[in-house]
CSV table of C-alpha atoms in Angstrom, one decimal:
chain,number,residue,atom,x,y,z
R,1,UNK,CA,55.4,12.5,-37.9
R,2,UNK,CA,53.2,14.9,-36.9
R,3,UNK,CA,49.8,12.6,-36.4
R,4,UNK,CA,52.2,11.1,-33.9
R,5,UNK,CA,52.8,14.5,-32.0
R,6,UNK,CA,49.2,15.2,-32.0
R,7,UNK,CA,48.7,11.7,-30.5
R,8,UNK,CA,51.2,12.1,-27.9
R,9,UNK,CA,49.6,15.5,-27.1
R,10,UNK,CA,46.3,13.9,-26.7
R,11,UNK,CA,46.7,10.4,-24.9
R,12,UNK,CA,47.6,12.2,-21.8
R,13,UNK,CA,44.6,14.3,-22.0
R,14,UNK,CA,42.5,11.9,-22.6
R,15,UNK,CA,43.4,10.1,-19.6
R,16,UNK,CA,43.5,13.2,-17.8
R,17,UNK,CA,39.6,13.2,-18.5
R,18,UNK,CA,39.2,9.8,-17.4
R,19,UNK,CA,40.7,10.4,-14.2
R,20,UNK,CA,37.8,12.4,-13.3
R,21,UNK,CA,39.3,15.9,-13.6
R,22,UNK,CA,36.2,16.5,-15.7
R,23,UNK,CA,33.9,16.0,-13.1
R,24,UNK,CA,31.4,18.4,-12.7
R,25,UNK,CA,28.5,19.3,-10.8
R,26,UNK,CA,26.4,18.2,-7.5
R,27,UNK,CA,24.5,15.1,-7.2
R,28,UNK,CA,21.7,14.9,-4.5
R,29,UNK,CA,19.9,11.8,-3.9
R,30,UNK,CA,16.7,13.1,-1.7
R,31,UNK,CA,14.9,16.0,-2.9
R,32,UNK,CA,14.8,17.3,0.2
R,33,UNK,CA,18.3,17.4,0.4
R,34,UNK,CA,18.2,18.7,-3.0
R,35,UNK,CA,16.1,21.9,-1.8
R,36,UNK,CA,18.9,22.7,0.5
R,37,UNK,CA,21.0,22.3,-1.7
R,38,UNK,CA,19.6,24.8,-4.3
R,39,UNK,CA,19.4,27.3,-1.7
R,40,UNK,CA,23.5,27.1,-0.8
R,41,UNK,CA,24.7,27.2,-4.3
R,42,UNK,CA,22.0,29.1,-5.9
R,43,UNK,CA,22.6,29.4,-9.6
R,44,UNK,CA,26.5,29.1,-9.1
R,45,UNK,CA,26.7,25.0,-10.6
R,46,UNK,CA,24.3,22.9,-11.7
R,47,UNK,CA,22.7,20.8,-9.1
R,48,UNK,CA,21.2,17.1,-9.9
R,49,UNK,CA,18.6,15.3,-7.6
R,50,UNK,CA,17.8,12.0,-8.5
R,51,UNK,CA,14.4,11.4,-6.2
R,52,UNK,CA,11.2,12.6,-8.0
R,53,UNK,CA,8.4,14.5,-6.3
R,54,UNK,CA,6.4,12.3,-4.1
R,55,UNK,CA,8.8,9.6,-4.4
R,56,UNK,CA,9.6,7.4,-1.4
R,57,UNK,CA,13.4,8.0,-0.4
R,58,UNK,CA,13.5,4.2,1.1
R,59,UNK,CA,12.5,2.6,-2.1
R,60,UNK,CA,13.2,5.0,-4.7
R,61,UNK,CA,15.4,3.3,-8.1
R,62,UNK,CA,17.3,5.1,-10.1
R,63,UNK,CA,18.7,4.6,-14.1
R,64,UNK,CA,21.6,3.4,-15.3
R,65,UNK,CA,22.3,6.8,-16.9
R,66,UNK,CA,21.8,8.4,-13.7
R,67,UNK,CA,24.2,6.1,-12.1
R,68,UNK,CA,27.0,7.1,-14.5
R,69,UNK,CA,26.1,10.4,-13.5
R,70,UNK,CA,26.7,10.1,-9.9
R,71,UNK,CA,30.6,9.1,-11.1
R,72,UNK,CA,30.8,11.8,-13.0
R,73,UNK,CA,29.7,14.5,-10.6
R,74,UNK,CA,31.8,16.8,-8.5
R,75,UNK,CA,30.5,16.4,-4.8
R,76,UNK,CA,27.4,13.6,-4.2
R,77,UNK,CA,24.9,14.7,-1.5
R,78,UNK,CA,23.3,11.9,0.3
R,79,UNK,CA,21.2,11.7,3.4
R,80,UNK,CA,23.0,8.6,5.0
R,81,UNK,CA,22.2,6.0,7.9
R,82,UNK,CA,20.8,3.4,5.4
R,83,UNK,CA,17.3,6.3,4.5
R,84,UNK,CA,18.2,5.6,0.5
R,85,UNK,CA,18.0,1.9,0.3
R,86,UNK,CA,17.7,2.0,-3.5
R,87,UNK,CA,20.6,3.6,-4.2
R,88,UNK,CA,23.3,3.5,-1.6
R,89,UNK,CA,25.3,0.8,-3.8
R,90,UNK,CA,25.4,3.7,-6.0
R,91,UNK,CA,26.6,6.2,-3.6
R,92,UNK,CA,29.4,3.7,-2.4
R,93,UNK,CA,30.6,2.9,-6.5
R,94,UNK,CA,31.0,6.1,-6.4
R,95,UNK,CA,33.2,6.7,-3.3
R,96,UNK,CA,35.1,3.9,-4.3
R,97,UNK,CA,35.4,5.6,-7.5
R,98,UNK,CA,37.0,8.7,-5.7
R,99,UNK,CA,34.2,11.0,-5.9
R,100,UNK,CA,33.5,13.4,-3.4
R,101,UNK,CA,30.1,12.4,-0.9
R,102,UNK,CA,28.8,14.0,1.9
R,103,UNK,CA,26.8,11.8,3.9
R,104,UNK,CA,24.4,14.8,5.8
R,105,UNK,CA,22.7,13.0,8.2
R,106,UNK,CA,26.0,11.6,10.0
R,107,UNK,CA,26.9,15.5,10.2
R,108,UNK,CA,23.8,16.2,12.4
R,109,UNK,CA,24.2,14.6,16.2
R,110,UNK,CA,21.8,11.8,14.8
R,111,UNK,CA,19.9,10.5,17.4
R,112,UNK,CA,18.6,6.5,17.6
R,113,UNK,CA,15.2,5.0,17.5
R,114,UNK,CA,13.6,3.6,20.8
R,115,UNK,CA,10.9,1.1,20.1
R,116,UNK,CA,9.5,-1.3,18.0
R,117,UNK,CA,12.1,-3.5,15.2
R,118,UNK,CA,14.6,-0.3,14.3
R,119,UNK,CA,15.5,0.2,18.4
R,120,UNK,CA,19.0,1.3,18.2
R,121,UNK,CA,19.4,2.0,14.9
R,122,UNK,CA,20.7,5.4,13.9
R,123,UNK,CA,17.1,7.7,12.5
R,124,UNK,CA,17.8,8.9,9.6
R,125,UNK,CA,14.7,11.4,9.4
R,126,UNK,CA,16.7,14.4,10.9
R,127,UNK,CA,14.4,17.4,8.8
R,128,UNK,CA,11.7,16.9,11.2
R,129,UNK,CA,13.9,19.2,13.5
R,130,UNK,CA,15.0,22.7,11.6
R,131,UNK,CA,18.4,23.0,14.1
R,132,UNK,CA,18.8,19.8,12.8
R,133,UNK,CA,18.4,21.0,9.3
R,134,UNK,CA,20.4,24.2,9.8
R,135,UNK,CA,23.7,21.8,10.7
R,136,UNK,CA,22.6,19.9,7.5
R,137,UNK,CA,22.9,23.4,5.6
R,138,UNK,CA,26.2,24.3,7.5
R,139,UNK,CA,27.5,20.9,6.2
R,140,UNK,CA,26.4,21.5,2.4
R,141,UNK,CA,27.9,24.8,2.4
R,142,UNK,CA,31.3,23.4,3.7
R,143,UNK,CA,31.4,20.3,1.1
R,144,UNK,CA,30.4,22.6,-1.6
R,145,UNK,CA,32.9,25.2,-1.2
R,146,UNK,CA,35.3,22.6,-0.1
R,147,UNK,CA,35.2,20.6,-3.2
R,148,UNK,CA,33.8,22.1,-5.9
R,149,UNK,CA,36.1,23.7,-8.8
R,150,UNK,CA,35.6,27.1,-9.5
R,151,UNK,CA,32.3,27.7,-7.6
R,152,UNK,CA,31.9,31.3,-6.8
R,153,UNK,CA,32.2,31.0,-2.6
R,154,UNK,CA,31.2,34.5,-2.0
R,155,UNK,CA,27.8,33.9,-3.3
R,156,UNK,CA,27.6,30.4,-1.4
R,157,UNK,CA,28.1,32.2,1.6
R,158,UNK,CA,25.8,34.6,1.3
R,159,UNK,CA,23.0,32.2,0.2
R,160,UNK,CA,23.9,30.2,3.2
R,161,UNK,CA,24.0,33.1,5.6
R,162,UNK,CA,20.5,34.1,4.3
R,163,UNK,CA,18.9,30.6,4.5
R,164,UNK,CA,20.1,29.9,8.0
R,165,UNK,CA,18.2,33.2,9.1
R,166,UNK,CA,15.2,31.9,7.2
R,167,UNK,CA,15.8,28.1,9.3
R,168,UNK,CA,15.8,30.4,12.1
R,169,UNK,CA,12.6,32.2,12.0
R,170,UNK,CA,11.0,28.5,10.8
R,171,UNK,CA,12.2,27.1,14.0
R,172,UNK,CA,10.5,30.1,16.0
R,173,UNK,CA,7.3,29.8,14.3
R,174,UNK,CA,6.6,25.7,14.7
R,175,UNK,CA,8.1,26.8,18.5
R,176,UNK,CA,5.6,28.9,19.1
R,177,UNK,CA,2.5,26.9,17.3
R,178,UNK,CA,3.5,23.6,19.0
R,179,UNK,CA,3.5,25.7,22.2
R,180,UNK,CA,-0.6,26.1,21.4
R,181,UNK,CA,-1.1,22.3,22.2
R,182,UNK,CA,-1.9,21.5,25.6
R,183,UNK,CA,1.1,18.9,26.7
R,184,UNK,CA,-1.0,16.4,27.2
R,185,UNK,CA,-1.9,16.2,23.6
R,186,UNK,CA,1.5,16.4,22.3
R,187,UNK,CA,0.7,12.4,21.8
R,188,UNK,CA,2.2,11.1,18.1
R,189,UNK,CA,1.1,8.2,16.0
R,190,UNK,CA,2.8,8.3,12.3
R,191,UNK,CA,2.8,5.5,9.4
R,192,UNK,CA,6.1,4.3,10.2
R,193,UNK,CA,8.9,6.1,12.4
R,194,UNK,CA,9.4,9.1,10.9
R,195,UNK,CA,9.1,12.1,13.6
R,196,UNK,CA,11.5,11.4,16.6
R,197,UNK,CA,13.5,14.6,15.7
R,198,UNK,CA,10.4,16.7,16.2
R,199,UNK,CA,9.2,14.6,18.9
R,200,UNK,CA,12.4,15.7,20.8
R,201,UNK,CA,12.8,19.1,20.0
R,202,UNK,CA,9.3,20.0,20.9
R,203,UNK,CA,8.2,17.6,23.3
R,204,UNK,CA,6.4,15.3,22.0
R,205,UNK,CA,5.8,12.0,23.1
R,206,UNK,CA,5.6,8.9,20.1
R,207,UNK,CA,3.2,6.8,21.1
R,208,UNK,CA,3.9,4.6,18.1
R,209,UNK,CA,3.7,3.6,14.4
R,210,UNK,CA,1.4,1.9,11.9
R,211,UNK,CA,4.4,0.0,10.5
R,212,UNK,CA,6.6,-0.7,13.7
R,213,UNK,CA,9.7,0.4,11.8
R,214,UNK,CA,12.0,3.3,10.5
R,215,UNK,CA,11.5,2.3,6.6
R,216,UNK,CA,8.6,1.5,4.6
R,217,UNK,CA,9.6,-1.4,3.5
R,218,UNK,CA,8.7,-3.1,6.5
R,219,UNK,CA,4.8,-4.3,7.6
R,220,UNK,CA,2.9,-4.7,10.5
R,221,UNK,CA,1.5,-7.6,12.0
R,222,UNK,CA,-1.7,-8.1,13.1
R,223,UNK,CA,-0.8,-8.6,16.6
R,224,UNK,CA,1.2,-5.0,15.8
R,225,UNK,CA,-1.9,-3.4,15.2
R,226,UNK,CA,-3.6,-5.0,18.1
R,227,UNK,CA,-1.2,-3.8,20.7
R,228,UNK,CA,-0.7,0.2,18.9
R,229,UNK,CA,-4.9,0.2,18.9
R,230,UNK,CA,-4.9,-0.7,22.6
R,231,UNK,CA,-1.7,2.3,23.4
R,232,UNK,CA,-4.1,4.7,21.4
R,233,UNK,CA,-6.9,3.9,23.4
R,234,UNK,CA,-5.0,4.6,26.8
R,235,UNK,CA,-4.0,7.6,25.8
R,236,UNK,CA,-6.7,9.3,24.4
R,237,UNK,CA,-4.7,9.6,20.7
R,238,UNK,CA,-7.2,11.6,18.2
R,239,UNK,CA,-5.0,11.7,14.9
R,240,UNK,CA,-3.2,9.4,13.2
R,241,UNK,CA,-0.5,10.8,11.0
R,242,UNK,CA,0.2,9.6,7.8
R,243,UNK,CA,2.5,10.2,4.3
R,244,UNK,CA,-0.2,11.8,2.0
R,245,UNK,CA,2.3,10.8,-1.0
R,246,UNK,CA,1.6,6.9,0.0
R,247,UNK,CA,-1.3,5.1,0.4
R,248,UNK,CA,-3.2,4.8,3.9
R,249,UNK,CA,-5.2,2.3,4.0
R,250,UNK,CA,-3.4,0.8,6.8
R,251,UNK,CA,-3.8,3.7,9.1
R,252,UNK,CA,-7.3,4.0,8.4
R,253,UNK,CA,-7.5,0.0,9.0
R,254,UNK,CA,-6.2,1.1,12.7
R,255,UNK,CA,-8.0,3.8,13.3
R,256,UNK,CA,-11.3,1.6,13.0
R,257,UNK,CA,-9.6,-0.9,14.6
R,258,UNK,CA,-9.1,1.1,17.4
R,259,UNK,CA,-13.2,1.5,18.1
R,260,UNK,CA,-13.1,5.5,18.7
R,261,UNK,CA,-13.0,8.2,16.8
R,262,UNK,CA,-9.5,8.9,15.4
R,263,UNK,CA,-8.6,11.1,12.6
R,264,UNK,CA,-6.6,10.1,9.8
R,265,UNK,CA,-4.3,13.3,8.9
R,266,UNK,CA,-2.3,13.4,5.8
R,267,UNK,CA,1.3,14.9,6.1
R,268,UNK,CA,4.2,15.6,3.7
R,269,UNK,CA,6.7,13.8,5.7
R,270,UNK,CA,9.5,11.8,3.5
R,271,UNK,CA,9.5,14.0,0.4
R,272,UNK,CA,8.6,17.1,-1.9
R,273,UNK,CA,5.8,17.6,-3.6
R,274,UNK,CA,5.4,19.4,-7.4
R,275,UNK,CA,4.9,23.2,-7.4
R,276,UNK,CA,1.5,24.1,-5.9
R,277,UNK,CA,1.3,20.5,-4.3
R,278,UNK,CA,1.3,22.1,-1.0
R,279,UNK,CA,5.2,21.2,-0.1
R,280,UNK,CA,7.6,21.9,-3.3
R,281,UNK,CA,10.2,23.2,-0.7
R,282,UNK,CA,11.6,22.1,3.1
R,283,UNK,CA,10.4,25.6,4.6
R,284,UNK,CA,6.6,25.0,2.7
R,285,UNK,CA,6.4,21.1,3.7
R,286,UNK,CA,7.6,22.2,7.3
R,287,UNK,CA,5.1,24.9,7.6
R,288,UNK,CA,2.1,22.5,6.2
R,289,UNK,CA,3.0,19.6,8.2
R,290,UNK,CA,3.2,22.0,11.7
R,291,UNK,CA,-0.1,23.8,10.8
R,292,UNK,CA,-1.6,19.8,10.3
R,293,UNK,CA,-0.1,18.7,13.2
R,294,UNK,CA,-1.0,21.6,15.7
R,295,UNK,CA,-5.1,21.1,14.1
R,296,UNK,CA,-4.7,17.8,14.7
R,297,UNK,CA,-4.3,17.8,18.2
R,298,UNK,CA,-5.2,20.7,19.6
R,299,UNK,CA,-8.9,20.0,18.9
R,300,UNK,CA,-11.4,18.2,21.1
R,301,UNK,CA,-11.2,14.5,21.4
R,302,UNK,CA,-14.5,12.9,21.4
């Protein structure tokens, strides 16, 4: 008689647990995203982010235990606008299984790419731009204190309020050291279509990309190379920029290819680095990749 209260006491809770009332946590996908994240919620819940340092966010797989982790989590952070090919079928199993997910990059007046194979496609590369980044921080903030059980909100507002001033102040700085390059150098060629973002808040003008493409997982042809080594010869390019966490032999193939002389540069464009790798956080990988850039081009061209 009584093993049969107990079990009547405990079915329903047990269900109760499957239901996902136990869900707990934030799951990230980019660790990017992950970074901002950590600054809204500080130490207030544990936050989970499922790309490694130096990882690319295009191509990036994840386990099966960190699947079961994304169902089990309170609110999933994703970047959105098909950036984490990898794992997207993970994000939407998750939906489906009523979880919480903020898709960031949707929350951020996206803007489209113009040339080349992606034209038209919503960019998904929105950091490049930090008033782009500080909607993406306003939209964290929101989801987190809109869906997360228990979290203390006064802190995730202050840590918020206090990041956004830090955005702020980033978004002066890059201003003002873009501002050093004449405007006829503000001329960009990347590995792949990663910088429209900064391109349009600064005025810059893309000339074009190693792999004619918004994702990696493309390639080039060799008539693509032929045609971007004749635009960088009309225009007098002098760097090309590349992902220093990926290899570049195909920008350097180019830039010999071209027949001047045209740097190869090394930026931290898609993700993180370790500590001391130059970019473990979004302010440090913005401030390397402005310094690089404003070098890069504000140097003679031979």
């Amino acid at each position: 008689m009584v093993s049969a209260v107990v079990m009547a006491v405990l079915m329903p809770l047990a269900a109760a647990c499957s239901s996902g009332t136990d869900r707990s946590g934030i799951v990230v996908t980019t660790n990017i995203l992950g970074d901002l994240t950590r600054a809204v919620v500080g130490d207030t819940v544990p936050v989970t982010v499922l790309m490694q340092a130096g990882a690319d966010p295009h191509s990036f797989a994840i386990s099966a235990r960190q699947a079961a982790d994304i169902e089990q989590s309170a609110l999933v952070v994703h970047n959105g606008l098909g950036l984490e090919e990898g794992v997207a079928r993970h994000v939407q199993a998750a939906a489906a299984a009523g979880v919480p997910t903020l898709a960031v990059a949707e929350r951020v007046d996206p803007i489209a790419y113009t040339t080349d194979e992606s034209a038209g496609k919503p960019d998904p590369h929105f950091w490049t731009d930090p008033q782009r980044v500080r909607k993406a921080v306003e939209a964290i903030s929101a989801a987190v204190l809109a869906q997360v059980d228990g979290i203390d909100a006064g802190a995730v507002r202050a840590n918020t309020d206090r990041y956004l001033a830090e955005l702020d102040q980033l978004d002066r700085w890059m201003t003002d050291r873009f501002a050093a390059i004449p405007a006829e150098r503000r001329q960009l060629v990347t590995d792949h279509h990663v910088f429209g973002y900064l391109a349009q808040r600064f005025g810059f003008r893309v000339i074009g990309a190693v792999i004619p493409s918004g994702t990696t997982l493309a390639s080039p042809s060799a008539a693509d190379l032929d045609e971007l080594a004749g635009a960088i010869r009309a225009a007098g390019v002098g760097a090309i920029f590349a992902d220093s966490a990926q290899p570049d032999r195909l920008s350097r193939v180019l830039a010999e290819h071209t027949g001047v002389p045209v740097q190869v540069i090394g930026l931290h464009t898609e993700s993180l680095t370790a500590p001391g790798g130059g970019a473990a956080t979004y302010l440090e990988m913005a401030r390397a990749n402005t310094e690089a850039i404003a070098r890069g081009l504000s140097g003679p061209t031979t």
